[in-house]
Amino acid sequence: NTNSIPQNLTGLHRFFSKYLSFSGQTLTQPTSASAQPGQTVSLTCKASSSIGSNLHWYHQIAGQAPKLLIRYATNRQSGIPERFSGQYSGTDFTLQISGVQPEDAGYYYCHTYDNKGSLTNL
């Protein structure tokens, strides 16, 4: 149950995810991943059919509103640290965090233009 995972993690960061399906389109994130602070981690999101670059990444810390990190697959939102980057190929999307920091803990959502999405807990 991802809701029982602490939001503020130290040392080893763990990622948990689930998938959501809406109107025949599914965005799926990995079952698990891990990284030590300072390492690079890639969070993936796979669309079940083509959505072009219409995929956005959000980060949410418990008790706060989600923060937009990456717009349209590759465009970093103003004010977001350069350690966050987005790539995609076809229906495969990746959010890369180069040098994971403790403040990066929280939920990561991939979201497309018609309210379809998935999440990963970091």
CSV table of N, CA and C in Angstrom, one decimal:
chain,number,residue,atom,x,y,z
A,1,ASN,N,0.9,-1.2,0.0
A,1,ASN,CA,0.0,0.0,0.0
A,1,ASN,C,0.9,1.2,0.0
A,2,THR,N,0.9,2.0,-1.1
A,2,THR,CA,1.8,3.1,-1.2
A,2,THR,C,1.4,4.2,-0.2
A,3,ASN,N,0.2,4.3,0.3
A,3,ASN,CA,-0.2,5.3,1.3
A,3,ASN,C,0.5,5.1,2.6
A,4,SER,N,1.0,3.9,2.9
A,4,SER,CA,1.7,3.7,4.2
A,4,SER,C,3.2,3.9,4.1
A,5,ILE,N,3.7,4.3,3.0
A,5,ILE,CA,5.1,4.5,2.9
A,5,ILE,C,5.5,5.9,3.4
A,6,PRO,N,6.5,6.1,4.2
A,6,PRO,CA,6.8,7.4,4.7
A,6,PRO,C,7.2,8.4,3.6
A,7,GLN,N,6.9,9.6,3.8
A,7,GLN,CA,7.2,10.6,2.7
A,7,GLN,C,8.6,11.1,2.8
A,8,ASN,N,9.2,11.2,4.0
A,8,ASN,CA,10.5,11.7,4.1
A,8,ASN,C,11.5,10.6,4.4
A,9,LEU,N,12.2,10.2,3.3
A,9,LEU,CA,13.1,9.0,3.4
A,9,LEU,C,14.5,9.5,3.5
A,10,THR,N,15.3,8.8,4.2
A,10,THR,CA,16.8,9.1,4.2
A,10,THR,C,17.5,7.8,3.8
A,11,GLY,N,18.7,8.0,3.4
A,11,GLY,CA,19.5,6.8,3.0
A,11,GLY,C,18.9,6.3,1.7
A,12,LEU,N,18.5,5.0,1.7
A,12,LEU,CA,18.0,4.3,0.5
A,12,LEU,C,16.6,4.9,0.2
A,13,HIS,N,16.5,5.3,-1.0
A,13,HIS,CA,15.2,5.8,-1.5
A,13,HIS,C,14.5,4.6,-2.3
A,14,ARG,N,13.2,4.4,-2.0
A,14,ARG,CA,12.5,3.4,-2.6
A,14,ARG,C,11.4,4.0,-3.4
A,15,PHE,N,11.1,3.3,-4.5
A,15,PHE,CA,10.0,3.8,-5.4
A,15,PHE,C,9.0,2.7,-5.5
A,16,PHE,N,7.7,3.1,-5.4
A,16,PHE,CA,6.6,2.2,-5.5
A,16,PHE,C,5.6,2.8,-6.5
A,17,SER,N,4.9,1.9,-7.2
A,17,SER,CA,4.0,2.5,-8.2
A,17,SER,C,2.8,1.6,-8.3
A,18,LYS,N,1.8,2.2,-9.0
A,18,LYS,CA,0.6,1.5,-9.4
A,18,LYS,C,0.2,2.0,-10.8
A,19,TYR,N,-0.7,1.4,-11.4
A,19,TYR,CA,-1.1,2.0,-12.7
A,19,TYR,C,-2.6,2.3,-12.6
A,20,LEU,N,-3.0,3.2,-13.4
A,20,LEU,CA,-4.4,3.6,-13.6
A,20,LEU,C,-4.8,3.5,-15.0
A,21,SER,N,-6.0,3.1,-15.3
A,21,SER,CA,-6.5,2.9,-16.6
A,21,SER,C,-7.8,3.8,-16.8
A,22,PHE,N,-7.8,4.6,-17.8
A,22,PHE,CA,-9.0,5.4,-18.1
A,22,PHE,C,-9.3,5.4,-19.6
A,23,SER,N,-10.5,5.1,-19.9
A,23,SER,CA,-11.0,5.2,-21.3
A,23,SER,C,-10.1,4.4,-22.3
A,24,GLY,N,-9.6,3.3,-21.9
A,24,GLY,CA,-8.9,2.4,-22.8
A,24,GLY,C,-7.4,2.8,-22.8
A,25,GLN,N,-7.0,3.9,-22.2
A,25,GLN,CA,-5.6,4.4,-22.2
A,25,GLN,C,-5.0,4.1,-20.8
A,26,THR,N,-3.9,3.5,-20.8
A,26,THR,CA,-3.2,3.2,-19.5
A,26,THR,C,-1.8,3.8,-19.5
A,27,LEU,N,-1.5,4.5,-18.4
A,27,LEU,CA,-0.1,4.9,-18.2
A,27,LEU,C,0.4,4.0,-17.0
A,28,THR,N,1.5,3.4,-17.3
A,28,THR,CA,2.1,2.4,-16.3
A,28,THR,C,3.5,2.8,-15.9
A,29,GLN,N,3.7,2.9,-14.6
A,29,GLN,CA,5.0,3.1,-14.0
A,29,GLN,C,5.6,1.9,-13.4
A,30,PRO,N,6.9,1.8,-13.1
A,30,PRO,CA,7.6,0.6,-12.7
A,30,PRO,C,7.1,0.1,-11.3
A,31,THR,N,7.2,-1.2,-11.1
A,31,THR,CA,6.8,-1.7,-9.8
A,31,THR,C,7.7,-1.2,-8.7
A,32,SER,N,9.0,-1.2,-8.9
A,32,SER,CA,9.9,-0.6,-7.9
A,32,SER,C,11.2,-0.2,-8.5
A,33,ALA,N,11.9,0.7,-7.8
A,33,ALA,CA,13.3,1.1,-8.2
A,33,ALA,C,13.9,1.6,-6.9
A,34,SER,N,15.2,1.8,-6.9
A,34,SER,CA,15.9,2.3,-5.7
A,34,SER,C,17.1,3.1,-6.1
A,35,ALA,N,17.5,4.0,-5.3
A,35,ALA,CA,18.7,4.8,-5.5
A,35,ALA,C,19.3,5.3,-4.2
A,36,GLN,N,20.6,5.4,-4.1
A,36,GLN,CA,21.2,6.0,-3.0
A,36,GLN,C,21.3,7.5,-3.3
A,37,PRO,N,21.3,8.4,-2.2
A,37,PRO,CA,21.5,9.8,-2.5
A,37,PRO,C,22.7,10.1,-3.3
A,38,GLY,N,22.5,11.0,-4.3
A,38,GLY,CA,23.6,11.3,-5.2
A,38,GLY,C,23.6,10.5,-6.4
A,39,GLN,N,22.9,9.4,-6.5
A,39,GLN,CA,22.9,8.6,-7.7
A,39,GLN,C,21.8,9.1,-8.6
A,40,THR,N,21.9,8.6,-9.8
A,40,THR,CA,20.9,9.0,-10.9
A,40,THR,C,19.8,7.9,-10.9
A,41,VAL,N,18.6,8.3,-11.0
A,41,VAL,CA,17.5,7.3,-11.1
A,41,VAL,C,16.6,7.7,-12.3
A,42,SER,N,16.0,6.7,-12.9
A,42,SER,CA,15.1,7.0,-14.0
A,42,SER,C,13.8,6.4,-13.7
A,43,LEU,N,12.7,7.2,-13.7
A,43,LEU,CA,11.4,6.7,-13.5
A,43,LEU,C,10.7,6.6,-14.9
A,44,THR,N,10.1,5.5,-15.2
A,44,THR,CA,9.5,5.3,-16.5
A,44,THR,C,8.0,5.3,-16.4
A,45,CYS,N,7.4,5.7,-17.5
A,45,CYS,CA,6.0,5.7,-17.7
A,45,CYS,C,5.7,5.3,-19.1
A,46,LYS,N,4.9,4.2,-19.3
A,46,LYS,CA,4.6,3.7,-20.6
A,46,LYS,C,3.1,3.9,-20.9
A,47,ALA,N,2.8,4.5,-22.0
A,47,ALA,CA,1.5,4.7,-22.5
A,47,ALA,C,1.0,3.5,-23.3
A,48,SER,N,-0.2,3.1,-23.2
A,48,SER,CA,-0.7,1.9,-23.9
A,48,SER,C,-0.9,2.2,-25.4
A,49,SER,N,-1.0,3.5,-25.8
A,49,SER,CA,-1.1,3.8,-27.2
A,49,SER,C,-0.5,5.2,-27.4
A,50,SER,N,-0.3,5.6,-28.6
A,50,SER,CA,0.4,6.9,-28.9
A,50,SER,C,-0.3,8.1,-28.3
A,51,ILE,N,0.5,8.9,-27.6
A,51,ILE,CA,0.0,10.2,-27.1
A,51,ILE,C,1.0,11.3,-27.5
A,52,GLY,N,1.9,11.0,-28.4
A,52,GLY,CA,2.8,12.0,-28.9
A,52,GLY,C,3.7,12.5,-27.7
A,53,SER,N,3.9,13.8,-27.5
A,53,SER,CA,4.6,14.3,-26.4
A,53,SER,C,3.7,14.8,-25.2
A,54,ASN,N,2.5,14.4,-25.3
A,54,ASN,CA,1.5,14.9,-24.3
A,54,ASN,C,1.6,14.2,-23.0
A,55,LEU,N,2.7,14.3,-22.4
A,55,LEU,CA,2.9,13.6,-21.1
A,55,LEU,C,3.6,14.6,-20.2
A,56,HIS,N,3.1,14.8,-19.0
A,56,HIS,CA,3.7,15.7,-18.0
A,56,HIS,C,4.0,15.0,-16.7
A,57,TRP,N,5.1,15.5,-16.1
A,57,TRP,CA,5.5,14.9,-14.8
A,57,TRP,C,5.3,15.8,-13.7
A,58,TYR,N,4.8,15.3,-12.6
A,58,TYR,CA,4.5,16.1,-11.3
A,58,TYR,C,5.2,15.4,-10.2
A,59,HIS,N,5.6,16.3,-9.2
A,59,HIS,CA,6.1,15.8,-7.9
A,59,HIS,C,5.2,16.3,-6.8
A,60,GLN,N,4.8,15.5,-5.9
A,60,GLN,CA,4.0,15.9,-4.8
A,60,GLN,C,4.5,15.4,-3.5
A,61,ILE,N,4.6,16.3,-2.5
A,61,ILE,CA,5.0,16.0,-1.1
A,61,ILE,C,3.8,16.0,-0.3
A,62,ALA,N,3.7,15.1,0.7
A,62,ALA,CA,2.5,15.0,1.5
A,62,ALA,C,2.0,16.3,2.1
A,63,GLY,N,0.8,16.7,1.9
A,63,GLY,CA,0.2,17.9,2.4
A,63,GLY,C,0.4,19.1,1.6
A,64,GLN,N,1.1,18.9,0.4
A,64,GLN,CA,1.3,20.0,-0.5
A,64,GLN,C,0.7,19.7,-1.9
A,65,ALA,N,0.5,20.8,-2.6
A,65,ALA,CA,-0.1,20.6,-4.0
A,65,ALA,C,1.0,20.0,-4.9
A,66,PRO,N,0.6,19.3,-5.9
A,66,PRO,CA,1.5,18.7,-6.9
A,66,PRO,C,2.3,19.9,-7.6
A,67,LYS,N,3.5,19.6,-7.9
A,67,LYS,CA,4.4,20.6,-8.6
A,67,LYS,C,4.7,20.1,-9.9
A,68,LEU,N,4.5,20.9,-11.0
A,68,LEU,CA,4.8,20.5,-12.3
A,68,LEU,C,6.3,20.5,-12.5
A,69,LEU,N,6.9,19.4,-12.9
A,69,LEU,CA,8.4,19.3,-13.2
A,69,LEU,C,8.7,19.5,-14.6
A,70,ILE,N,8.0,18.6,-15.5
A,70,ILE,CA,8.3,18.5,-16.9
A,70,ILE,C,7.0,18.6,-17.7
A,71,ARG,N,7.0,19.5,-18.7
A,71,ARG,CA,5.9,19.7,-19.5
A,71,ARG,C,6.1,19.0,-20.9
A,72,TYR,N,5.1,18.4,-21.5
A,72,TYR,CA,5.2,17.9,-22.8
A,72,TYR,C,6.5,17.0,-23.0
A,73,ALA,N,6.7,16.1,-22.0
A,73,ALA,CA,7.7,15.1,-22.1
A,73,ALA,C,9.1,15.5,-21.8
A,74,THR,N,9.5,16.7,-22.3
A,74,THR,CA,11.0,17.1,-22.2
A,74,THR,C,11.2,18.5,-21.7
A,75,ASN,N,10.2,19.3,-21.5
A,75,ASN,CA,10.4,20.7,-21.2
A,75,ASN,C,10.3,20.9,-19.7
A,76,ARG,N,11.5,21.3,-19.1
A,76,ARG,CA,11.6,21.5,-17.6
A,76,ARG,C,10.8,22.8,-17.3
A,77,GLN,N,10.0,22.8,-16.3
A,77,GLN,CA,9.2,23.9,-15.9
A,77,GLN,C,10.2,24.9,-15.2
A,78,SER,N,9.9,26.2,-15.4
A,78,SER,CA,10.7,27.3,-14.8
A,78,SER,C,10.9,27.1,-13.3
A,79,GLY,N,12.2,27.2,-12.9
A,79,GLY,CA,12.4,27.0,-11.4
A,79,GLY,C,12.7,25.6,-11.0
A,80,ILE,N,12.6,24.7,-11.8
A,80,ILE,CA,12.9,23.3,-11.5
A,80,ILE,C,14.3,23.0,-11.7
A,81,PRO,N,15.0,22.4,-10.7
A,81,PRO,CA,16.5,22.1,-10.8
A,81,PRO,C,16.8,21.3,-12.0
A,82,GLU,N,18.0,21.6,-12.6
A,82,GLU,CA,18.5,20.9,-13.8
A,82,GLU,C,18.7,19.4,-13.6
A,83,ARG,N,18.7,19.0,-12.4
A,83,ARG,CA,18.8,17.5,-12.2
A,83,ARG,C,17.6,16.7,-12.7
A,84,PHE,N,16.5,17.4,-12.9
A,84,PHE,CA,15.3,16.8,-13.4
A,84,PHE,C,15.3,16.9,-15.0
A,85,SER,N,15.1,15.8,-15.7
A,85,SER,CA,15.0,15.9,-17.1
A,85,SER,C,14.0,14.9,-17.6
A,86,GLY,N,13.5,15.1,-18.8
A,86,GLY,CA,12.5,14.2,-19.3
A,86,GLY,C,12.9,13.8,-20.8
A,87,GLN,N,12.7,12.5,-21.1
A,87,GLN,CA,12.9,12.0,-22.4
A,87,GLN,C,11.7,11.1,-22.8
A,88,TYR,N,11.6,10.9,-24.1
A,88,TYR,CA,10.6,9.9,-24.6
A,88,TYR,C,11.0,9.4,-25.9
A,89,SER,N,10.4,8.2,-26.2
A,89,SER,CA,10.6,7.6,-27.5
A,89,SER,C,9.3,6.7,-27.7
A,90,GLY,N,8.5,7.1,-28.7
A,90,GLY,CA,7.2,6.5,-28.9
A,90,GLY,C,6.3,6.6,-27.7
A,91,THR,N,6.0,5.4,-27.1
A,91,THR,CA,5.1,5.5,-26.0
A,91,THR,C,5.8,5.3,-24.6
A,92,ASP,N,7.1,5.4,-24.7
A,92,ASP,CA,8.0,5.2,-23.5
A,92,ASP,C,8.5,6.5,-23.0
A,93,PHE,N,8.2,6.9,-21.8
A,93,PHE,CA,8.6,8.2,-21.2
A,93,PHE,C,9.4,8.0,-20.0
A,94,THR,N,10.4,8.9,-19.8
A,94,THR,CA,11.3,8.7,-18.7
A,94,THR,C,11.5,10.1,-18.0
A,95,LEU,N,11.4,10.1,-16.7
A,95,LEU,CA,11.9,11.2,-15.9
A,95,LEU,C,13.2,10.8,-15.2
A,96,GLN,N,14.2,11.5,-15.5
A,96,GLN,CA,15.5,11.2,-14.9
A,96,GLN,C,15.9,12.2,-13.8
A,97,ILE,N,16.3,11.7,-12.7
A,97,ILE,CA,16.8,12.6,-11.6
A,97,ILE,C,18.3,12.3,-11.4
A,98,SER,N,19.1,13.3,-11.8
A,98,SER,CA,20.6,13.1,-11.8
A,98,SER,C,21.1,13.7,-10.4
A,99,GLY,N,21.4,12.8,-9.5
A,99,GLY,CA,21.8,13.2,-8.2
A,99,GLY,C,20.7,13.3,-7.3
A,100,VAL,N,20.0,12.2,-6.9
A,100,VAL,CA,18.8,12.3,-6.0
A,100,VAL,C,19.2,13.0,-4.7
A,101,GLN,N,18.3,13.9,-4.3
A,101,GLN,CA,18.4,14.6,-3.0
A,101,GLN,C,17.3,14.2,-2.1
A,102,PRO,N,17.5,14.3,-0.7
A,102,PRO,CA,16.5,13.9,0.2
A,102,PRO,C,15.1,14.6,0.0
A,103,GLU,N,15.2,15.9,-0.5
A,103,GLU,CA,13.9,16.6,-0.8
A,103,GLU,C,13.2,16.1,-2.0
A,104,ASP,N,13.8,15.2,-2.7
A,104,ASP,CA,13.1,14.6,-3.9
A,104,ASP,C,12.1,13.5,-3.5
A,105,ALA,N,12.0,13.1,-2.2
A,105,ALA,CA,11.1,12.1,-1.7
A,105,ALA,C,9.7,12.6,-2.0
A,106,GLY,N,8.7,11.7,-2.2
A,106,GLY,CA,7.3,12.1,-2.4
A,106,GLY,C,6.8,11.2,-3.5
A,107,TYR,N,5.6,11.7,-4.1
A,107,TYR,CA,5.0,11.0,-5.2
A,107,TYR,C,5.3,11.6,-6.5
A,108,TYR,N,5.5,10.8,-7.5
A,108,TYR,CA,5.8,11.3,-8.9
A,108,TYR,C,4.6,10.8,-9.8
A,109,TYR,N,4.0,11.7,-10.5
A,109,TYR,CA,2.9,11.4,-11.3
A,109,TYR,C,3.3,11.6,-12.8
A,110,CYS,N,2.9,10.7,-13.6
A,110,CYS,CA,2.9,10.9,-15.1
A,110,CYS,C,1.5,11.2,-15.4
A,111,HIS,N,1.2,12.1,-16.3
A,111,HIS,CA,-0.1,12.6,-16.5
A,111,HIS,C,-0.2,13.0,-18.0
A,112,THR,N,-1.3,12.7,-18.7
A,112,THR,CA,-1.5,13.1,-20.0
A,112,THR,C,-2.7,14.0,-20.1
A,113,TYR,N,-2.9,14.6,-21.3
A,113,TYR,CA,-3.8,15.7,-21.5
A,113,TYR,C,-5.2,15.4,-21.1
A,114,ASP,N,-5.7,14.2,-21.1
A,114,ASP,CA,-7.1,13.9,-20.8
A,114,ASP,C,-7.3,13.2,-19.4
A,115,ASN,N,-6.5,13.7,-18.4
A,115,ASN,CA,-6.6,13.2,-17.0
A,115,ASN,C,-6.3,11.8,-16.8
A,116,LYS,N,-5.5,11.2,-17.6
A,116,LYS,CA,-5.1,9.8,-17.4
A,116,LYS,C,-3.7,9.8,-16.7
A,117,GLY,N,-3.5,9.0,-15.7
A,117,GLY,CA,-2.2,9.1,-15.1
A,117,GLY,C,-1.8,7.9,-14.2
A,118,SER,N,-0.6,8.0,-13.7
A,118,SER,CA,-0.1,7.0,-12.8
A,118,SER,C,0.8,7.7,-11.8
A,119,LEU,N,1.3,6.9,-10.8
A,119,LEU,CA,2.1,7.5,-9.8
A,119,LEU,C,3.2,6.6,-9.3
A,120,THR,N,4.3,7.2,-8.9
A,120,THR,CA,5.4,6.5,-8.2
A,120,THR,C,5.7,7.2,-6.9
A,121,ASN,N,5.9,6.4,-5.9
A,121,ASN,CA,6.2,7.0,-4.6
A,121,ASN,C,7.7,6.9,-4.4
A,122,LEU,N,8.4,8.0,-4.1
A,122,LEU,CA,9.8,8.0,-3.9
A,122,LEU,C,10.1,8.2,-2.5
